[in-house]
Coordinates of C-alpha atoms and ligand atoms in Angstrom, one line a residue:
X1210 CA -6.0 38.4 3.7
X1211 CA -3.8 40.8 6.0
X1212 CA -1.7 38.1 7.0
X1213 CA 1.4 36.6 5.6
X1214 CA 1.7 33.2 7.8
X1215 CA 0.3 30.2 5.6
X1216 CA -3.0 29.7 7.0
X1217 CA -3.6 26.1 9.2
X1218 CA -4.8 22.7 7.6
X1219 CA -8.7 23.6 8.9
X1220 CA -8.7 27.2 7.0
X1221 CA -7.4 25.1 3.8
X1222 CA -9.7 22.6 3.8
X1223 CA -12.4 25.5 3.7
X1224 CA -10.7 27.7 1.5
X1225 CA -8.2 26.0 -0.6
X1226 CA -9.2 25.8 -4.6
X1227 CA -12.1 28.4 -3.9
X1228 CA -9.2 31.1 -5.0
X1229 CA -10.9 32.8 -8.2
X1230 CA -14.5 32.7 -6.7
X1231 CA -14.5 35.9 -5.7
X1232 CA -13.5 36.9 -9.0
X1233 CA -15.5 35.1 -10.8
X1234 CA -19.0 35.9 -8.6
X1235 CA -19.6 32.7 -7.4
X1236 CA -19.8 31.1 -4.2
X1237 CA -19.9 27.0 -5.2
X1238 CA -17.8 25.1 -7.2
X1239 CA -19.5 25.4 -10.6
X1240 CA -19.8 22.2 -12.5
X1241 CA -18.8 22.0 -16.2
X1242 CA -20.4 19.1 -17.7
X1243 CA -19.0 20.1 -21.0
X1244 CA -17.5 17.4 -23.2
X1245 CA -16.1 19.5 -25.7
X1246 CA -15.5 23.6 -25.8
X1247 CA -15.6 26.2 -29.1
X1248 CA -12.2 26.5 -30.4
X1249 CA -11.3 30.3 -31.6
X1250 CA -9.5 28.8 -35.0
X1251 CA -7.8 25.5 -36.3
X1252 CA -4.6 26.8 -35.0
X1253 CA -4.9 28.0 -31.8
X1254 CA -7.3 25.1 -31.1
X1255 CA -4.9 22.4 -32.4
X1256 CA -1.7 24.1 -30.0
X1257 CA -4.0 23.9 -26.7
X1258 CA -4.6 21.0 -28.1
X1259 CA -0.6 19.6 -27.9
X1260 CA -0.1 21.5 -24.5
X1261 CA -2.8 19.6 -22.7
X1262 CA -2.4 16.0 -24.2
X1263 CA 1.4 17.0 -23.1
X1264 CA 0.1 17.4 -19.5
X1265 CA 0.5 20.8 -19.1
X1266 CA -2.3 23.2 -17.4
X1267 CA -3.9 25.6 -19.8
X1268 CA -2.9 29.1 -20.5
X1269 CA -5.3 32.0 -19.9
X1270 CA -7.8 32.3 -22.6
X1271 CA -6.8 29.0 -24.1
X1272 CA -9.6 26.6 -25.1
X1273 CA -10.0 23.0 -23.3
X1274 CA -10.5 21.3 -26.5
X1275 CA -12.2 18.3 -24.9
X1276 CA -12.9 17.1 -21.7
X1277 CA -11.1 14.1 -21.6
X1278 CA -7.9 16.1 -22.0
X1279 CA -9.0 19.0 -19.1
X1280 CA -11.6 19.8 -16.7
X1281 CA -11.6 23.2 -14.5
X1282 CA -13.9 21.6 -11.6
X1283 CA -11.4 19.0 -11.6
X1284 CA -8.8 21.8 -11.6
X1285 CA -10.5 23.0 -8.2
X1286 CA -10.1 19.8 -6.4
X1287 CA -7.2 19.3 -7.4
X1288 CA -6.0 22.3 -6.0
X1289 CA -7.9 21.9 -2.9
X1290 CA -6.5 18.6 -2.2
X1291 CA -2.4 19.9 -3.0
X1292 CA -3.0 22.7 -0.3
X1293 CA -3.6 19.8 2.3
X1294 CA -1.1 17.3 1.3
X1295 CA 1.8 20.5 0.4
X1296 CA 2.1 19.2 -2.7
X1297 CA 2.4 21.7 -5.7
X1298 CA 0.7 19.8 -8.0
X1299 CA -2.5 17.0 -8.3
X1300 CA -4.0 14.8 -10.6
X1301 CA -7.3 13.6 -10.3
X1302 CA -8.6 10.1 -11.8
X1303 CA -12.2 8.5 -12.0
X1304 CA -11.3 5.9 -9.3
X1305 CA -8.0 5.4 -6.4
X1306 CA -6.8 2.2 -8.9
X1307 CA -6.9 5.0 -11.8
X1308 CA -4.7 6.8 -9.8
X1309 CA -2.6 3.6 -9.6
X1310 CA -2.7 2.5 -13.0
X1311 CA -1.5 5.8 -14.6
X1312 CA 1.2 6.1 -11.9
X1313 CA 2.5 2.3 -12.8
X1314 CA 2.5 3.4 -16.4
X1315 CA 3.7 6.5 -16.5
X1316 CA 7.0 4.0 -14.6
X1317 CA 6.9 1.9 -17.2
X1318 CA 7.0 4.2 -19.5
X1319 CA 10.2 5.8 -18.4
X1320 CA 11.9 2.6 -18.8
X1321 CA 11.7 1.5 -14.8
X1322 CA 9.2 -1.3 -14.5
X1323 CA 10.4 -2.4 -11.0
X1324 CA 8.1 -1.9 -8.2
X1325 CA 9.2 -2.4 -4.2
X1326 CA 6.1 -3.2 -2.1
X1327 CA 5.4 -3.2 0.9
X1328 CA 3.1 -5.5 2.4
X1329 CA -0.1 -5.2 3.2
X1330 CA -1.5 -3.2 0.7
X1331 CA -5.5 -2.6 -0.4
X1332 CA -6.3 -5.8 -2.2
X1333 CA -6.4 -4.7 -5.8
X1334 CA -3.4 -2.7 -5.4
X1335 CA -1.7 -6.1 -4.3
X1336 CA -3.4 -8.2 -7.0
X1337 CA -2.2 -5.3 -9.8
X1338 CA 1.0 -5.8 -8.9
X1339 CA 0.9 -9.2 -8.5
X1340 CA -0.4 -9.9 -11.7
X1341 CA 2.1 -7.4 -13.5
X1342 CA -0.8 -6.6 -15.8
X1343 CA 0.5 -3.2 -16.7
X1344 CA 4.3 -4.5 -17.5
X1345 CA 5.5 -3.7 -14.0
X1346 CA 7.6 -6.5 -12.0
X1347 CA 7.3 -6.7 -8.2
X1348 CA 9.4 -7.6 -5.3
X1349 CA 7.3 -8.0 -1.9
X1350 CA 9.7 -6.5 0.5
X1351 CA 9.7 -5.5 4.4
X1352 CA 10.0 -2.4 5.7
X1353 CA 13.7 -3.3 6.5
X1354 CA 14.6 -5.5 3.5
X1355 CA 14.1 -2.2 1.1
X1356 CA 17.4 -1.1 0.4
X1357 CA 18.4 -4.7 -0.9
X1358 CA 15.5 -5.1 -2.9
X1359 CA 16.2 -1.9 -4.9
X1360 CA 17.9 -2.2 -8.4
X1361 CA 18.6 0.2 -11.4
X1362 CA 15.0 -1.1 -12.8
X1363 CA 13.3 0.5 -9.9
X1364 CA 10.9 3.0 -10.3
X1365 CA 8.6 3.0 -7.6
X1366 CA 8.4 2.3 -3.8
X1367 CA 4.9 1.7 -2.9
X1368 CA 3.6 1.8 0.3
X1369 CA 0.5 2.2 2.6
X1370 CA 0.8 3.9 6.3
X1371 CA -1.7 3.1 7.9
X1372 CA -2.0 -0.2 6.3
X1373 CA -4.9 -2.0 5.2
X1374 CA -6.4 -4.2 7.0
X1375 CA -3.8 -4.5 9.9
X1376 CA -3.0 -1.2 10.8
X1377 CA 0.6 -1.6 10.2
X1378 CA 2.5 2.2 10.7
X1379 CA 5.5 2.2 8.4
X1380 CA 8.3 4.3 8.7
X1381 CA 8.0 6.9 5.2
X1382 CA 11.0 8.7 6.1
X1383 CA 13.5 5.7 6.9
X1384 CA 12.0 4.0 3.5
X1385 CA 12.7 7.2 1.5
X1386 CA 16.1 6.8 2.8
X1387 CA 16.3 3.2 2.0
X1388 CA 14.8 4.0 -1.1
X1389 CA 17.7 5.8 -2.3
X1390 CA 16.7 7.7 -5.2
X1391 CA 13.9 5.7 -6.3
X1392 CA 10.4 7.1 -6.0
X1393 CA 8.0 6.1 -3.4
X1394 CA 4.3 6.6 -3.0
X1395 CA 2.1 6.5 0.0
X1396 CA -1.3 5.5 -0.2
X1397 CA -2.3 7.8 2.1
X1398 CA -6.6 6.9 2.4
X1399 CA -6.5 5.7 5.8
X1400 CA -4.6 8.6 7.0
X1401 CA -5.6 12.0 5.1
X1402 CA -3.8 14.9 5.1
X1403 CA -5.1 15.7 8.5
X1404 CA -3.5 13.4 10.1
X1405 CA -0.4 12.5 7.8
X1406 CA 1.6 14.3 4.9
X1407 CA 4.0 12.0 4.0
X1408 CA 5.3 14.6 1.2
X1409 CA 7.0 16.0 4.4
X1410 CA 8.7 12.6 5.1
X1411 CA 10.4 12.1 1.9
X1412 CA 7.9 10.8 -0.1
X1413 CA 7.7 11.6 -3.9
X1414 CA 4.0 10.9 -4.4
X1415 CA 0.5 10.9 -2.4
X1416 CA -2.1 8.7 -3.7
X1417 CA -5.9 8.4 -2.4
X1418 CA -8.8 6.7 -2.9
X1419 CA -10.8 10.0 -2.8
X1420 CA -14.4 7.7 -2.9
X1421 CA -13.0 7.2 1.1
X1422 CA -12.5 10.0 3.9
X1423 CA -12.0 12.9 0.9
X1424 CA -15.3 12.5 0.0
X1425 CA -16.9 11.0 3.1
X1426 CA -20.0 10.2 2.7
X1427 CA -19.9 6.9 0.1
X1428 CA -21.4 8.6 -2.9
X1429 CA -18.4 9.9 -5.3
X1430 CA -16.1 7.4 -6.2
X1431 CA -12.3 9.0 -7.3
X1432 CA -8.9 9.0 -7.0
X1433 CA -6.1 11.6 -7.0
X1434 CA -2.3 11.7 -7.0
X1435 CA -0.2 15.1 -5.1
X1436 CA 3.3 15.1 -6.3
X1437 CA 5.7 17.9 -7.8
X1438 CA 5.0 19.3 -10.9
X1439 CA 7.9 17.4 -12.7
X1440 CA 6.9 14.0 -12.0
X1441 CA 3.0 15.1 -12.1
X1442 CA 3.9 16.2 -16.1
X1443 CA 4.8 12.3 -16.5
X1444 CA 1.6 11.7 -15.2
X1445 CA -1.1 13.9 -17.1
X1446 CA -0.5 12.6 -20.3
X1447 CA -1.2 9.2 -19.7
X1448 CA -4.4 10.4 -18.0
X1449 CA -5.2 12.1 -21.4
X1450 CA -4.4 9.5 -23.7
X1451 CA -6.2 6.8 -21.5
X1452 CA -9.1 8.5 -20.5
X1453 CA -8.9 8.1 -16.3
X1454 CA -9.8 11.5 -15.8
X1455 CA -12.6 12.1 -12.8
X1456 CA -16.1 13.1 -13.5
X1457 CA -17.2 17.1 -12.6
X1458 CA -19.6 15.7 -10.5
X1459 CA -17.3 13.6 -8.4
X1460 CA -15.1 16.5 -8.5
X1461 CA -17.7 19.0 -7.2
X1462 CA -18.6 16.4 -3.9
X1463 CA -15.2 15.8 -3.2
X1464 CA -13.5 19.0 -3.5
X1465 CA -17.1 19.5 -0.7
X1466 CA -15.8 16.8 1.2
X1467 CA -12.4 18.3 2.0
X1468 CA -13.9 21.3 3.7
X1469 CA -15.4 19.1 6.4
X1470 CA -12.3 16.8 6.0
X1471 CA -10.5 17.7 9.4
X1472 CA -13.7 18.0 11.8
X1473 CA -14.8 14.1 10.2
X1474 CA -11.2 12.8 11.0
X1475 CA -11.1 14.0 14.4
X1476 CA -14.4 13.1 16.0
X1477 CA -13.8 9.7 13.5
X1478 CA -10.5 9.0 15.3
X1479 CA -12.0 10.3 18.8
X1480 CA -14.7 7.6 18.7
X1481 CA -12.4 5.0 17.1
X1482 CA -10.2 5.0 20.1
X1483 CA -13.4 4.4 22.5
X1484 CA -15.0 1.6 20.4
X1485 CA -10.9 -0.1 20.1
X1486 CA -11.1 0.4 24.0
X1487 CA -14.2 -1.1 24.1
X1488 CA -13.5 -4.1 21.6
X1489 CA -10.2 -4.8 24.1
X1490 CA -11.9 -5.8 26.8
X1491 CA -14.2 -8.5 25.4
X1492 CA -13.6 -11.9 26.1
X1493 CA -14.5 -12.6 22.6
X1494 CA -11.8 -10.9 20.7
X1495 CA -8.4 -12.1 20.6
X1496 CA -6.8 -8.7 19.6
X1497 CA -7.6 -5.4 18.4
X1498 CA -5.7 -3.9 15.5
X1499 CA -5.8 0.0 15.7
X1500 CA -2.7 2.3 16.4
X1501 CA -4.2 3.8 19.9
X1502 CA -3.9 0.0 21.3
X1503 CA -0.5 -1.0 23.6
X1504 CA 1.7 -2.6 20.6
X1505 CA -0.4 -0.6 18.2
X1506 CA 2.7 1.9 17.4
X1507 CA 5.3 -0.4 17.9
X1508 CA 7.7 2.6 16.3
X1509 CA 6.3 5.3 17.9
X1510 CA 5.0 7.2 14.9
X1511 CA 2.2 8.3 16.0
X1512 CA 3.1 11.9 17.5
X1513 CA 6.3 11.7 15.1
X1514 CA 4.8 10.7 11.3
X1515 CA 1.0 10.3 12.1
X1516 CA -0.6 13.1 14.8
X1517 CA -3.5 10.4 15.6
X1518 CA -4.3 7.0 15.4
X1519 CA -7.1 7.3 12.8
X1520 CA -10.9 5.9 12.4
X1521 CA -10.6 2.7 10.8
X1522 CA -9.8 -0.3 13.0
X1523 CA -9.6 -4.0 12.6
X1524 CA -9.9 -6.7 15.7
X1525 CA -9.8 -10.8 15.3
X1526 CA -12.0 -13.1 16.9
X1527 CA -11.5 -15.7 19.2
X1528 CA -13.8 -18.3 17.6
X1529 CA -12.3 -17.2 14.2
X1530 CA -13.9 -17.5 10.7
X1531 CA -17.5 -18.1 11.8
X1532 CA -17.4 -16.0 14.7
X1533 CA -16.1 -13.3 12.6
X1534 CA -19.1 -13.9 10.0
X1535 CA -21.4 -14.3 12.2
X1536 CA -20.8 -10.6 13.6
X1537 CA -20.9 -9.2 10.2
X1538 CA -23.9 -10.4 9.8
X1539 CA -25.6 -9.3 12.8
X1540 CA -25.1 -5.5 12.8
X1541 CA -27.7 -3.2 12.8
X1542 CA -26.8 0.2 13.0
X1543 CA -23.2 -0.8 11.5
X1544 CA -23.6 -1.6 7.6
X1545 CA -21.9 -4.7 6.1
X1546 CA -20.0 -3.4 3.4
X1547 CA -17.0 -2.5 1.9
X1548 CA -15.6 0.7 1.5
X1549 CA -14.7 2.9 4.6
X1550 CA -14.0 6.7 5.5
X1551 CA -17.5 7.8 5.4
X1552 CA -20.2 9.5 7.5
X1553 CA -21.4 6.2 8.9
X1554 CA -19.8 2.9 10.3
X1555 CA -19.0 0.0 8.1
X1556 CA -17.9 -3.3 8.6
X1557 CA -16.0 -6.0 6.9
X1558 CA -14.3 -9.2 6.5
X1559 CA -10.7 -8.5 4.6
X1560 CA -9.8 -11.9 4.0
X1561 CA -13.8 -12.7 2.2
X1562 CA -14.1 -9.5 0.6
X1563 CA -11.3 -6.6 0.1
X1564 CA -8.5 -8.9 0.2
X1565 CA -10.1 -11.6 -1.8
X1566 CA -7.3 -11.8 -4.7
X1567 CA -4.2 -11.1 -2.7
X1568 CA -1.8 -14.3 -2.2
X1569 CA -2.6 -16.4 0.5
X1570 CA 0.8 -16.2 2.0
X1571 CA -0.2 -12.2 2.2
X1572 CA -3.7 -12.5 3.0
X1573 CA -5.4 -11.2 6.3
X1574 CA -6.6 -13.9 9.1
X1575 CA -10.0 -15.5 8.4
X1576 CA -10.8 -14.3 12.3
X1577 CA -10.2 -10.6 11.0
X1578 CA -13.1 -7.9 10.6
X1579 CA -12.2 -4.2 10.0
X1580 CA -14.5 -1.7 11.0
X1581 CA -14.5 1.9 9.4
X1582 CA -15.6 4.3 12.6
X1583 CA -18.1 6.8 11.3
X1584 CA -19.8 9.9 13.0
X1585 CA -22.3 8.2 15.4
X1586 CA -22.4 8.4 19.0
X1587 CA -19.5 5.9 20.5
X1588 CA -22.1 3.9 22.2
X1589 CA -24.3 3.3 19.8
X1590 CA -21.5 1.6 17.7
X1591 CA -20.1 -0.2 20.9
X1592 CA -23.9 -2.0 22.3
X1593 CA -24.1 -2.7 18.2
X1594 CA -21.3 -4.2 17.8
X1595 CA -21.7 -6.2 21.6
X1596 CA -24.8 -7.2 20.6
X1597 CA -23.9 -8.8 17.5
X1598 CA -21.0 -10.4 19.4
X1599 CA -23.1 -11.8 21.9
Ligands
LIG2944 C1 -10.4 1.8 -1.8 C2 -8.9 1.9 -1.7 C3 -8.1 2.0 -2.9 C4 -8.7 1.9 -4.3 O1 -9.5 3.0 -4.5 P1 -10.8 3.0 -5.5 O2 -11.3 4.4 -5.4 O3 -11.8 2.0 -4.9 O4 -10.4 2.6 -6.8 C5 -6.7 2.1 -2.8 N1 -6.2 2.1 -1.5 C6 -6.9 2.1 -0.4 C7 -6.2 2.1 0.9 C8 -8.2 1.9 -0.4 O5 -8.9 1.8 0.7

């Protein structure tokens, strides 16, 4: 390249992790299913061996040693993904609640079990927290009641912008501040990169469920953290030591997915905003929950944090539980499943399904159905969903 500008979120998506192709004469990802790799000698074998169960990248002509420990088409996405979120560093898991787990632990294990929340959160990010399965102790804060929730035993501020299933836009930058020094992560799957970097706000840590928008169409399940390369060296090990690491496969279709990441989220988002409109003016919705909707953005984020509303929307019905079941089950087109962020629409009910184990005090309205807004025409989805309505 002639230029010296850094090159705009759609080149990266296409480009980014593809740097040694050239070099190495190939033109797609190759995938190394190897479990285990030659070792030159005992000694040279057994110090790659202690750098990468350390959590440190490999040096050039050092051997993996075993896959569990280091994979290079996991190496690839994880680079693609830390060019979209400006991170400088990534860490990919088999599964988003990988991603969670070894970020929980790796607090623990510096001696700062506390973990802030913010409410609502994905369901078994909740429950894991709730449960305190992994030696963590929660307090469930607001967005305002951070900075008296924090003590010396913090080590994490977790939070999820756009939040699942409500929609709810928090603030990353004013929590950061509230936040003091502590940590916080954004679980940023509802956003992506394209339309939110919290890195850029303040925050310390990224975390997706890459089997959502990264991948995008439902077939590779993953997870991956962006962070700096300090706190990301806290991280690795504990990937190593308990095994969380992503499969090459997965890694080869979601470092795919991101090239196509940024045309997905904006024809997504494009349609979500017609079928919200759409939703708004039925008699037989109470409210639609999507950030595009008057009292959506109550903040004003959108434009400031977020540059678009997003795909995934939730509405309540009037008739509530059994109105809300009923629709679910009469889609067509629209599949009845959990899950969003892929190529096609999906629908479900929070408070029956994603949200199942979170407190009741915490848990979504039984009138609530959130809809993931895939790449169909607008109108399709709309006469789908009015049809199952009516
Ligand atoms: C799905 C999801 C998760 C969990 O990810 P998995 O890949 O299913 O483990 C975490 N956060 C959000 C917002 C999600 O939608």
């Amino acid at each position: 390249m002639t230029t010296t500008s850094s090159p705009g979120l759609a080149t990266r998506a296409v480009h980014a992790g593809r740097d040694d192709f050239t070099d190495r004469g190939v033109h797609a990802l190759p995938i190394d299913l190897s479990t285990t790799y030659p070792l030159a000698d005992v000694e040279a074998g057994g110090a790659a061996y202690d750098h990468l169960s350390g959590g440190r990248p490999p040096e050039t002509g050092d051997s993996y040693v075993y896959a569990r420990l280091w994979n290079p088409t996991v190496a690839h996405f994880e680079a693609g993904i830390a060019a979209l979120e400006g991170g400088s560093d990534a860490i990919a898991f088999a599964s988003g609640m990988a991603a969670t787990t070894a970020l929980l632990m790796s607090r623990v294990a510096a001696g700062k079990p506390h973990v802030v929340a913010i409410r609502p959160l994905y369901g078994g990010t909740d429950h894991l927290l709730a449960t305190g399965l992994l030696g963590t102790e929660v307090t469930y804060a607001r967005e305002g009641e951070v900075a008296s929730a924090i003590t010396e035993r913090t080590g994490l501020v977790f939070l999820e912008s756009p939040g699942n299933p409500t929609l709810d836009l928090i603030d990353i930058a004013a929590v950061t501040r509230a936040a003091g020094g502590a940590p916080v992560v954004v679980d940023n799957t509802f956003a992506t990169p394209v339309l939110q970097r919290p890195l850029e706000h303040g925050a310390r840590v990224v975390l997706h469920s890459a089997t959502k928008f990264l991948g995008g169409h439902g077939d590779a399940m993953g997870g991956v953290l962006v962070t700096d390369s300090e706190t990301a060296a806290t991280v690795r090990p504990i990937r190593a030591i308990t095994g969380s690491i992503l499969h090459p496969m997965g890694a080869y279709l979601l470092h795919r997915g991101l090239a196509t990441l940024p045309i997905r989220v904006e024809r997504q988002q494009r349609t979500a905003v017609a079928v919200a409109a759409a939703l708004a003016e039925h008699p037989a919705i109470r409210r639609v929950m999507h950030p595009s909707r008057p009292g959506g953005d109550p903040l004003a984020l959108v434009g400031r944090q977020m540059s678009g509303p997003g795909s995934i929307l939730a509405f309540e019905m009037r008739d509530g539980y059994e109105a809300a079941l009923a629709v679910a089950k009469r889609v067509h087109l629209i599949t009845h499943a959990v899950s969003l962020g892929g190529v096609d629409t999906l629908i479900q009910h929070p408070a029956g399904l994603t949200h199942r184990p979170v407190a009741s005090e915490a848990k979504p309205g039984p009138g609530i159905l959130r809809l993931s807004v895939g790449l169909e025409d607008a109108s399709d989805i709309i006469d789908d969903l009015v049809h199952a309505i009516e």
